[in-house]
Coordinates of C-alpha atoms and ligand atoms in Angstrom, one line a residue:
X1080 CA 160.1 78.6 367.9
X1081 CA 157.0 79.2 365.6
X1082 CA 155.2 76.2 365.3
X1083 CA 151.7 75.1 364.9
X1084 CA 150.0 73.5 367.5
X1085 CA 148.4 70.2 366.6
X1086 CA 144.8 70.0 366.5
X1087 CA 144.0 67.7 369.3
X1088 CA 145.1 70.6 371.8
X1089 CA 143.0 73.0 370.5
X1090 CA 139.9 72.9 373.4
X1091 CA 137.0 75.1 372.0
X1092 CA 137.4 78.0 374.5
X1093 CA 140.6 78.8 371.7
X1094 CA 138.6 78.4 368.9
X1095 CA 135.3 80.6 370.9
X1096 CA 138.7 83.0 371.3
X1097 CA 139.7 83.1 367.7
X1098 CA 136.3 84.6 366.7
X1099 CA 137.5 88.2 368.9
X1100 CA 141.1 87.6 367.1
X1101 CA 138.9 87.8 363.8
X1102 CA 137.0 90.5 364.5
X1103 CA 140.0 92.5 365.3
X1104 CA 141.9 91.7 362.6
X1105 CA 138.8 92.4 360.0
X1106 CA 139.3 95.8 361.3
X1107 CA 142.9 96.2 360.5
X1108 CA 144.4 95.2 363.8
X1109 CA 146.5 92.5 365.0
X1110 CA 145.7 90.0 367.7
X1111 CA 147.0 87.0 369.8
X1112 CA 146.0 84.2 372.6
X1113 CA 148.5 85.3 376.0
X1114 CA 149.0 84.2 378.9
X1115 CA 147.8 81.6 380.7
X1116 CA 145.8 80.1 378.1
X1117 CA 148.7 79.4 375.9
X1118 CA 150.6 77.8 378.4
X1119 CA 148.5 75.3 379.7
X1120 CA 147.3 74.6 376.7
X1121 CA 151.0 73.7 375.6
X1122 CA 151.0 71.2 378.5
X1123 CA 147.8 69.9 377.8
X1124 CA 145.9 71.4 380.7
X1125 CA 141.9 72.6 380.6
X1126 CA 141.9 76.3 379.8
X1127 CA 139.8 78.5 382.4
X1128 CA 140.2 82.2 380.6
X1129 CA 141.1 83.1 377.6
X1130 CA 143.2 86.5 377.7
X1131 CA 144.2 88.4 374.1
X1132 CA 146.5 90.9 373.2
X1133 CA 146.3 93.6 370.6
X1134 CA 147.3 96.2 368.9
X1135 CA 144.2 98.5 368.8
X1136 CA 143.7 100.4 371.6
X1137 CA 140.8 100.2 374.5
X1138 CA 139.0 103.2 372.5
X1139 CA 139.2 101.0 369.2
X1140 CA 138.1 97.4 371.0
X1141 CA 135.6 99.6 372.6
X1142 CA 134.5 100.8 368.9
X1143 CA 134.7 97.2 367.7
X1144 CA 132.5 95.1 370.1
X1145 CA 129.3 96.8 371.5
X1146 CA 129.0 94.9 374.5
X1147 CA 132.0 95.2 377.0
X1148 CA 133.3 96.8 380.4
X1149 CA 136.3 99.2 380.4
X1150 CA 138.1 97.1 383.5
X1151 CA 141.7 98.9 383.4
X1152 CA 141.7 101.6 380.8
X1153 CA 145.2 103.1 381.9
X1154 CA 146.4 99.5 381.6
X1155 CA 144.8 99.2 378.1
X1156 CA 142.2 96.5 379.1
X1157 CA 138.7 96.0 378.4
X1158 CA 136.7 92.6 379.1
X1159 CA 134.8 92.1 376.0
X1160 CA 131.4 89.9 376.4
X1161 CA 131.1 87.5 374.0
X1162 CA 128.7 84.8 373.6
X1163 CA 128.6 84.6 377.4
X1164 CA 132.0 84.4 377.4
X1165 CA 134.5 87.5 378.9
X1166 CA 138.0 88.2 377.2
X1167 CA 140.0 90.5 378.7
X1168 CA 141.2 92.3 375.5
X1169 CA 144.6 94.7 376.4
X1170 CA 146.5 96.5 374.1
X1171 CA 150.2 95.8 373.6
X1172 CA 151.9 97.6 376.2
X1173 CA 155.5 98.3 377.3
X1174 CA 156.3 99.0 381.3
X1175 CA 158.6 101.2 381.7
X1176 CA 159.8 102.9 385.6
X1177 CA 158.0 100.7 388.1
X1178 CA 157.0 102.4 391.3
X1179 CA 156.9 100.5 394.7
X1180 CA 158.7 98.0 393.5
X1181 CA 155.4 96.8 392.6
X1182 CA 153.3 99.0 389.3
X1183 CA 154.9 100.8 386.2
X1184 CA 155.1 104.4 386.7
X1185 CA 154.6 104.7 382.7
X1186 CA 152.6 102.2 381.0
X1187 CA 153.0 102.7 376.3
X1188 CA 151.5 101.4 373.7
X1189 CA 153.1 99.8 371.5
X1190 CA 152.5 98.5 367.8
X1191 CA 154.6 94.7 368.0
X1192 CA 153.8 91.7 370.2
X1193 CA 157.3 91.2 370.7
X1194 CA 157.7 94.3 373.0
X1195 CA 154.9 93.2 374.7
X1196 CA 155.8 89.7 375.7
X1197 CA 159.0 91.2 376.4
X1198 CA 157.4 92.7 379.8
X1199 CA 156.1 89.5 380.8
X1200 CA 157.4 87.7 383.7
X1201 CA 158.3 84.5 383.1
X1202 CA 159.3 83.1 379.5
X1203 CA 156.7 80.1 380.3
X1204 CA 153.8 83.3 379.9
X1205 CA 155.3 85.2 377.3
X1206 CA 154.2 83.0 374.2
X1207 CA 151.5 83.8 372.5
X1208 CA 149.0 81.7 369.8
X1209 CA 148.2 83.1 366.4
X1210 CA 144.8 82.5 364.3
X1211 CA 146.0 79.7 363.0
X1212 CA 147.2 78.4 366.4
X1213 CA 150.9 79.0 365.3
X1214 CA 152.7 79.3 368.4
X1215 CA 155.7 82.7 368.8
X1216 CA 157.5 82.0 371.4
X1217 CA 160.7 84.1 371.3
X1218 CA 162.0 83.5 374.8
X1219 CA 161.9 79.7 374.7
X1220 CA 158.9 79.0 377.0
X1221 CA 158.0 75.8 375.3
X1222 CA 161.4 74.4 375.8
X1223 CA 161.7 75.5 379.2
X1224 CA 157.8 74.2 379.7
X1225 CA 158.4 70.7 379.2
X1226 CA 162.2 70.6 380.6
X1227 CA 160.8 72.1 383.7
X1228 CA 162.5 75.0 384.1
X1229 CA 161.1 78.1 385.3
X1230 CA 163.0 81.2 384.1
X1231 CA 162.5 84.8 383.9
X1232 CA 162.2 86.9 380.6
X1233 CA 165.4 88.9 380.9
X1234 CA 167.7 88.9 383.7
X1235 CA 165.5 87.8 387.1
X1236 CA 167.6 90.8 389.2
X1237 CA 165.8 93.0 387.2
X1238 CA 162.4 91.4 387.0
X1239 CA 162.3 91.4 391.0
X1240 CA 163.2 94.1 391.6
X1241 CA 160.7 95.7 389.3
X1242 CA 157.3 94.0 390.5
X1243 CA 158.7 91.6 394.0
X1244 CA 155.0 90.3 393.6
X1245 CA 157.0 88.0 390.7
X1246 CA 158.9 86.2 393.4
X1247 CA 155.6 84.8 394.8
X1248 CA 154.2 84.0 391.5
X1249 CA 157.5 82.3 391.3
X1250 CA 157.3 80.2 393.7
X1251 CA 153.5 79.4 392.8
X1252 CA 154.3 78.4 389.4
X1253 CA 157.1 76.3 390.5
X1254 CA 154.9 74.4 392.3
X1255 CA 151.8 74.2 389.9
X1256 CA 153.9 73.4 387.1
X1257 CA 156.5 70.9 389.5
X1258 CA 158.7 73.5 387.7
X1259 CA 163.1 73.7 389.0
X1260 CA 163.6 77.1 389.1
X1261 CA 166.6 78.3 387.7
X1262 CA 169.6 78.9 389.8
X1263 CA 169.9 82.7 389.3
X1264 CA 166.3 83.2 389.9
X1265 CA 166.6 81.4 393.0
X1266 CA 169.7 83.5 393.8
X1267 CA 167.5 86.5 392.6
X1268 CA 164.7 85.8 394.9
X1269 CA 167.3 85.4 398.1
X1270 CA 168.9 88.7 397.2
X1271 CA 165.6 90.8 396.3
X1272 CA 162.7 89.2 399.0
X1273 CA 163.3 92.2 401.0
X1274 CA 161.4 93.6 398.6
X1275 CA 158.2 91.5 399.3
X1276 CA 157.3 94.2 402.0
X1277 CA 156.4 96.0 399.4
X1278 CA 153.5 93.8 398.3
X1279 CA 150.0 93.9 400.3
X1280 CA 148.7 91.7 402.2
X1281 CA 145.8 90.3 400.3
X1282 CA 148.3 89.6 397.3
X1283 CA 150.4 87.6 399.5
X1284 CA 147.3 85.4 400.6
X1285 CA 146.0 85.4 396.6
X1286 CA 149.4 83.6 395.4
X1287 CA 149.5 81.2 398.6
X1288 CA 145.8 80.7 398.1
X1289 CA 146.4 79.6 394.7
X1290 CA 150.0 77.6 395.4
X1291 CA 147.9 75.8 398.0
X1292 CA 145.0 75.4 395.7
X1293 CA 147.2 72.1 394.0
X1294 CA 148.0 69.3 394.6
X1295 CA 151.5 69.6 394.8
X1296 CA 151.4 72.7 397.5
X1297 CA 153.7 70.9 400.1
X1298 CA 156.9 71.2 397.7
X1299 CA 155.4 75.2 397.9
X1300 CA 156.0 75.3 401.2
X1301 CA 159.4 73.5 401.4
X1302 CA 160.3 76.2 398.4
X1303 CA 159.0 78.9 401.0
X1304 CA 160.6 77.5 403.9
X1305 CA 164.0 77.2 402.0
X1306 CA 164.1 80.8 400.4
X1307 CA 162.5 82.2 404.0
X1308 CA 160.3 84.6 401.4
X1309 CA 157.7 84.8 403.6
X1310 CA 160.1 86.1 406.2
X1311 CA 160.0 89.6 404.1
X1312 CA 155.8 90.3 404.7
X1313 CA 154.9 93.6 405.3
X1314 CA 152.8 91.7 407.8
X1315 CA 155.0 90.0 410.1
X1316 CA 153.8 86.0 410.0
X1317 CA 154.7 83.9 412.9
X1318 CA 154.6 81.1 410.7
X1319 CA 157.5 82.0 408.5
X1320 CA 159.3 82.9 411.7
X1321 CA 159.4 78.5 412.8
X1322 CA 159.9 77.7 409.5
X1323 CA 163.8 77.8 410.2
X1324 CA 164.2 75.3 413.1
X1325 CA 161.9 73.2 411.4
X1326 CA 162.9 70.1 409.4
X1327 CA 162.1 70.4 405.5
X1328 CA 160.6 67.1 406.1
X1329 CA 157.6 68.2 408.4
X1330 CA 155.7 68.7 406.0
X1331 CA 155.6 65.4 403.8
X1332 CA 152.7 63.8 405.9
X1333 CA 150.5 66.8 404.7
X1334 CA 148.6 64.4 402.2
X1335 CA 146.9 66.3 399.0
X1336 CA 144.5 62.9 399.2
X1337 CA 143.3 63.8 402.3
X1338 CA 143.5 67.4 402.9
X1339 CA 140.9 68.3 400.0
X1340 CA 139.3 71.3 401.5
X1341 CA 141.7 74.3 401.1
X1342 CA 140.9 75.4 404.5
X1343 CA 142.0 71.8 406.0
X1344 CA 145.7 72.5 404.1
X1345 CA 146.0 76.0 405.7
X1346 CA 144.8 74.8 409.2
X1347 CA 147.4 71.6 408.4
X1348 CA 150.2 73.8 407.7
X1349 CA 149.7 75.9 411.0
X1350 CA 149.4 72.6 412.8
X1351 CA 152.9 71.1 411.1
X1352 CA 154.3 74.4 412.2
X1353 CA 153.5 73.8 415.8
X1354 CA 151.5 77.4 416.1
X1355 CA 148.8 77.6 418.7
X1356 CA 145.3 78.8 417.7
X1357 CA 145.9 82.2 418.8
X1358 CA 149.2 82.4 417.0
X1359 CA 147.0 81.0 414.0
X1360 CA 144.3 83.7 414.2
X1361 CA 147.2 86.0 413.8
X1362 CA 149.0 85.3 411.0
X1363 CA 145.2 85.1 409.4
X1364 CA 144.3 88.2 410.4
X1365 CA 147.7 89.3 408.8
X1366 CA 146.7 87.8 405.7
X1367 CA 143.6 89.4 405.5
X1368 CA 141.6 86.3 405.6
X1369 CA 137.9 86.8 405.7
X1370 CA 135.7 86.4 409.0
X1371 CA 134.5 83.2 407.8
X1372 CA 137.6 81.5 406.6
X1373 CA 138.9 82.6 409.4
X1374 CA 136.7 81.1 412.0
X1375 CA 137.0 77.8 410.4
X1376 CA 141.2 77.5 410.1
X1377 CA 141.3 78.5 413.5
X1378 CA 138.5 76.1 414.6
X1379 CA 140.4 73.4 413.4
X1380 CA 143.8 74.6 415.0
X1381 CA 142.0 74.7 418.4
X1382 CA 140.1 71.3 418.1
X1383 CA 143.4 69.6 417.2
X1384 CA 144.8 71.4 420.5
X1385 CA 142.0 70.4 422.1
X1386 CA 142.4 66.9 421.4
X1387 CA 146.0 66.8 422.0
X1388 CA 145.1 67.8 425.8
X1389 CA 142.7 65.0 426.1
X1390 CA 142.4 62.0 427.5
X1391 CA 141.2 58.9 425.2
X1392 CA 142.1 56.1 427.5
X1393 CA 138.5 54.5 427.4
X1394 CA 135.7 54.8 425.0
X1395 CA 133.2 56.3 426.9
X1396 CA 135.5 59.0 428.6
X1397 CA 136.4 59.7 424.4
X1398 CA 132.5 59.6 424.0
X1399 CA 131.8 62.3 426.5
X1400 CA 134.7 64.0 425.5
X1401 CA 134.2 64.4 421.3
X1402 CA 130.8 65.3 422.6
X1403 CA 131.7 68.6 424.6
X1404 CA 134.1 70.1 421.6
X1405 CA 131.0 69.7 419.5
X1406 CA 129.1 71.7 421.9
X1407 CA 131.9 74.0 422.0
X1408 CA 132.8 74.2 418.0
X1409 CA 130.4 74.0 414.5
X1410 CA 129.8 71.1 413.5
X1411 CA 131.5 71.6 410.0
X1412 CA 134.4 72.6 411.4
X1413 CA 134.3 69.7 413.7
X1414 CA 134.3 67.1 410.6
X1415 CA 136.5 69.3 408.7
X1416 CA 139.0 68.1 411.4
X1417 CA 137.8 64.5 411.9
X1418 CA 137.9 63.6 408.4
X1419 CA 140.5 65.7 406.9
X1420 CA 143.0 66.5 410.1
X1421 CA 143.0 63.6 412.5
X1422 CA 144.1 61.1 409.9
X1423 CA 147.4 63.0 409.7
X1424 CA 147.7 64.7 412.9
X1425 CA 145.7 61.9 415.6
X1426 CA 146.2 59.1 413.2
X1427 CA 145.3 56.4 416.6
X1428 CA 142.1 58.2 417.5
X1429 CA 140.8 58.5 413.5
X1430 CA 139.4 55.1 413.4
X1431 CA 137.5 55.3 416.9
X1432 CA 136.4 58.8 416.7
X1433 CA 134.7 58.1 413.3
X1434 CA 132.7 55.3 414.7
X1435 CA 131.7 57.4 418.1
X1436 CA 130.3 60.3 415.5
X1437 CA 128.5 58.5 413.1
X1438 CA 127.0 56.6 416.4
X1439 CA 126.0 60.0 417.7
X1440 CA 121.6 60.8 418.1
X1441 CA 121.9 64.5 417.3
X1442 CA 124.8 66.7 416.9
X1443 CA 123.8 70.4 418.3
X1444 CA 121.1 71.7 421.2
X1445 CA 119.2 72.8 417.9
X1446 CA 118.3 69.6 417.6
X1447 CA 116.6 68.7 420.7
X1448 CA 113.0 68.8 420.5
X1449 CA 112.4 71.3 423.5
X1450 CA 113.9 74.6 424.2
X1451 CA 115.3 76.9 427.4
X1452 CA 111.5 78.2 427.4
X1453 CA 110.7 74.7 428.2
X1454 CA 112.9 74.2 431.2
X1455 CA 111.9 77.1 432.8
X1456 CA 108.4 76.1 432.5
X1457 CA 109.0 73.0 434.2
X1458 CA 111.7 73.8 436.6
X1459 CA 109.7 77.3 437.6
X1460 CA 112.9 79.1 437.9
X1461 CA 113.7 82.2 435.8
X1462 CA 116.3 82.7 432.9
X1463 CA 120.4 82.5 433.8
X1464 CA 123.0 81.1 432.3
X1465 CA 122.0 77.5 434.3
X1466 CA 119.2 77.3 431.2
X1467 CA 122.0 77.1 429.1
X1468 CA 124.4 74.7 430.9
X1469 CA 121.0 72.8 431.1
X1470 CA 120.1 72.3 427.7
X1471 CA 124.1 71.3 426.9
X1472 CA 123.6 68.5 429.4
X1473 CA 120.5 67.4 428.5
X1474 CA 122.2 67.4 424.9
X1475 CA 125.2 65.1 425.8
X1476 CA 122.5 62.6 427.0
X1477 CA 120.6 62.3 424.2
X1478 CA 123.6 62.4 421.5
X1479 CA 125.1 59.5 423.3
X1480 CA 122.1 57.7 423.9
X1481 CA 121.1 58.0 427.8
X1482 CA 117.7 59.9 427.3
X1483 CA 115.4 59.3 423.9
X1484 CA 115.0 63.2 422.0
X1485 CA 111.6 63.1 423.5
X1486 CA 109.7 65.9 425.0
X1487 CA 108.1 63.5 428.2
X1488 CA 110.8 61.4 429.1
X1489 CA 113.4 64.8 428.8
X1490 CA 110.4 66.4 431.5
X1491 CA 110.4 63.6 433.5
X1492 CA 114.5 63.4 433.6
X1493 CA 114.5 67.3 434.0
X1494 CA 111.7 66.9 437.0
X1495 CA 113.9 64.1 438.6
X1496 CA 117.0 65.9 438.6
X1497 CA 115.7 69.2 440.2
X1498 CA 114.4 67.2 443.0
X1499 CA 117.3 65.4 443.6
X1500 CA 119.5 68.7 443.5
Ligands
ATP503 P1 146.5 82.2 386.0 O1 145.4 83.0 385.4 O2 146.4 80.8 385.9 O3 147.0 82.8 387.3 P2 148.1 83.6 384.1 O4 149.4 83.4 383.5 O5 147.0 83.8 383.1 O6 147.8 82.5 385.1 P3 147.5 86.2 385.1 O7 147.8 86.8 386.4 O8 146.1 86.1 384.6 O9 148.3 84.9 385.0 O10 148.3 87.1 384.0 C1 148.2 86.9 382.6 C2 149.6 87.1 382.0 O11 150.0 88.5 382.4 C3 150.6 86.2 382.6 O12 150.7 85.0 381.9 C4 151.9 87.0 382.3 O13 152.3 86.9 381.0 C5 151.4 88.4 382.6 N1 151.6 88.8 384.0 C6 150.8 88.7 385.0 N2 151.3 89.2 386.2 C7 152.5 89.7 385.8 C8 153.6 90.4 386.6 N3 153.4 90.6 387.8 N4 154.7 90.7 385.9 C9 154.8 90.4 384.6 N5 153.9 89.8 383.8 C10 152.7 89.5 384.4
MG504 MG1 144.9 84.5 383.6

């Protein structure tokens, strides 16, 4: 199909785009939109990066614009900087005897577009947009776009096996683009996803990043949990390993509306999967999640555990109790789980527990207006882990209300207590 596009989908990041596509066909070269840009424009999606395809090479884009980074020369790519935007500019390429089952051994230049788009994976990426926004689309992408298929470019046995990396971005697709895949890609992935052990770790957690990233990501899972993908890591992942005696449908309360924060969706899908918080900090650690990311996916893991071992029965007992896991956990993480978690997972407690934290005086020991120094000035007694356990209790008084966050009446309660002990 080579059609033009109508004007109405043209956003201006194209048009910015066309202005490189100029410059390189001034100097005798041809040039085209790829990738991603061309197929969300197609479905009328906001474009984030414009990527282009050529046939000069990085030493000729190089020659053409002054201002740009040589990102992957043995890939043929160079991010040209242009009018503060970046393109990344490659050269049409063929791949020819991957390696690892991941990288081409041999990566050639080549002079047609057609070999080029020929390499990509999925038909749905190997279009490409002209000057004149006239869309080449020799594999069908379009068609396959708006029936919602997702298919491979060639046969998908092959593709696999080539780069396993493509069953993940498979599976991510499907679910960005609430895309069917094809049968004998799906039969392709269950025969090949062995081969996802040869994919790292931080690649895996990229695509599930991203699949999780929309709103849509519980149909990713139940893809996941079907084809047992994840079963293949070069990381073992407990997660992957419940997936099979659970029920697809455990996963349907996990509500896109509510679970906005990405961290909230991995800490519910953990949660769904009945792991425990150290279980949790496993698989995370697996996936090369950062300290910080971490910390707060496990935080929530463990104050849902937390909660599911206490007891609510009466509202002060839930008082006393919300107010020890906040001494205990961060305060983010804490309302990270209140507002995003306990809807789905302690749907009885939500209401209650929302009206006993807004009703809360001060929410950490940072907040109280003395410090250990000041107990020990009063008490007389020298530093130990009492100073501590001291300032937590004095904190549960104030949040809830017993003692005002005042320097005289927390002396005088201080004074009492020692000489009652
Ligand atoms: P997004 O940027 O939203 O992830 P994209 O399609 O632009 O989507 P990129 O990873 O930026 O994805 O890759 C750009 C293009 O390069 C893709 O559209 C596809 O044509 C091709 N491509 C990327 N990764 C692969 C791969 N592993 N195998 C084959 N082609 C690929
Ligand atoms: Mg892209």
């Amino acid at each position: 199909m080579n059609n033009q596009l109508q004007k109405s989908n043209i956003q201006p990041a194209l048009v910015e785009a066309c202005l490189i596509l100029d410059q390189l066909q001034h100097a005798g070269f041809t040039a085209y939109i790829v990738g991603g840009a061309v197929r969300d424009t197609l479905v009328k999606r906001n474009i984030s990066d414009v990527d282009i395809a050529t046939s000069a090479t990085p030493e000729q884009v190089m020659a053409i614009f002054p201002r740009c980074i040589p990102t992957g020369l043995q890939h043929g790519t160079v991010t040209v900087l242009h009018y503060g935007h970046s393109y990344e500019v490659t050269t049409y390429r063929a791949e020819d005897h991957y390696k690892d089952h991941r990288r081409p051994e041999k990566v050639s230049f080549v002079e047609d577009i057609y070999a080029d788009l020929e390499r990509r994976d999925f038909t749905m990426n190997a279009m490409a947009l002209d000057r004149n926004f006239v869309l080449h689309d020799p594999f069908q992408g379009y068609s396959d776009l708006i029936n919602g298929q997702l298919r491979c470019v060639g046969k998908s046995d092959e593709r696999f096996q080539e780069d396993a990396l493509r069953m993940l971005r498979a599976v991510r697709f499907c679910t960005t683009y609430e895309l069917t895949p094809l049968l004998s890609l799906w039969r392709a992935i269950a025969k090949h996803r062995p081969l996802l052990a040869y994919i790292a770790m931080e690649r895996v957690n990229y695509e599930l990043t991203r699949m999780l990233s929309h709103r849509s990501f519980v149909s990713g899972i139940q893809l996941m949990q079907r084809n047992s993908l994840l079963l293949h890591t070069k990381e073992h992942l407990i997660v992957a390993g419940v997936w099979n005696d659970l029920e697809i449908g455990c996963f349907v309360k996990l509500n896109a509306d509510i679970l906005t924060h990405i961290d909230a969706r991995w800490a519910a899908i953990f949660i769904a999967s009945n792991l425990t918080s150290a279980q949790t900090a496993n698989d995370l650690r697996a996936l090369k999640f950062s300290n910080d990311q971490r910390a707060t996916i496990v935080g929530c893991v463990s104050i849902n555990e937390a909660v599911r071992q206490m007891h609510f029965e009466e509202e002060p007992l839930m008082e006393h109790t919300w107010v020890e896991l906040l001494l205990i956990h961060h305060l983010d993480q804490l309302e990270l789980w209140l507002y995003q978690l306990a809807p789905i997972f302690a749907p009885i407690l939500y209401e209650k527990l929302v009206v006993i934290h807004h009703s809360l005086r001060i929410y950490s020991v940072k907040e109280l207006c003395i410090r250990g120094n000041d107990l020990m000035k009063w008490t007389g007694q020298p530093a130990g882990a009492w100073v501590k356990e001291q300032l937590a209790h004095i904190m549960k008084q104030v949040a809830t209300g017993q003692l005002e966050n005042e320097r005289e009446q927390i002396q005088s309660y201080v004074k009492d207590k020692v000489e009652g002990e």
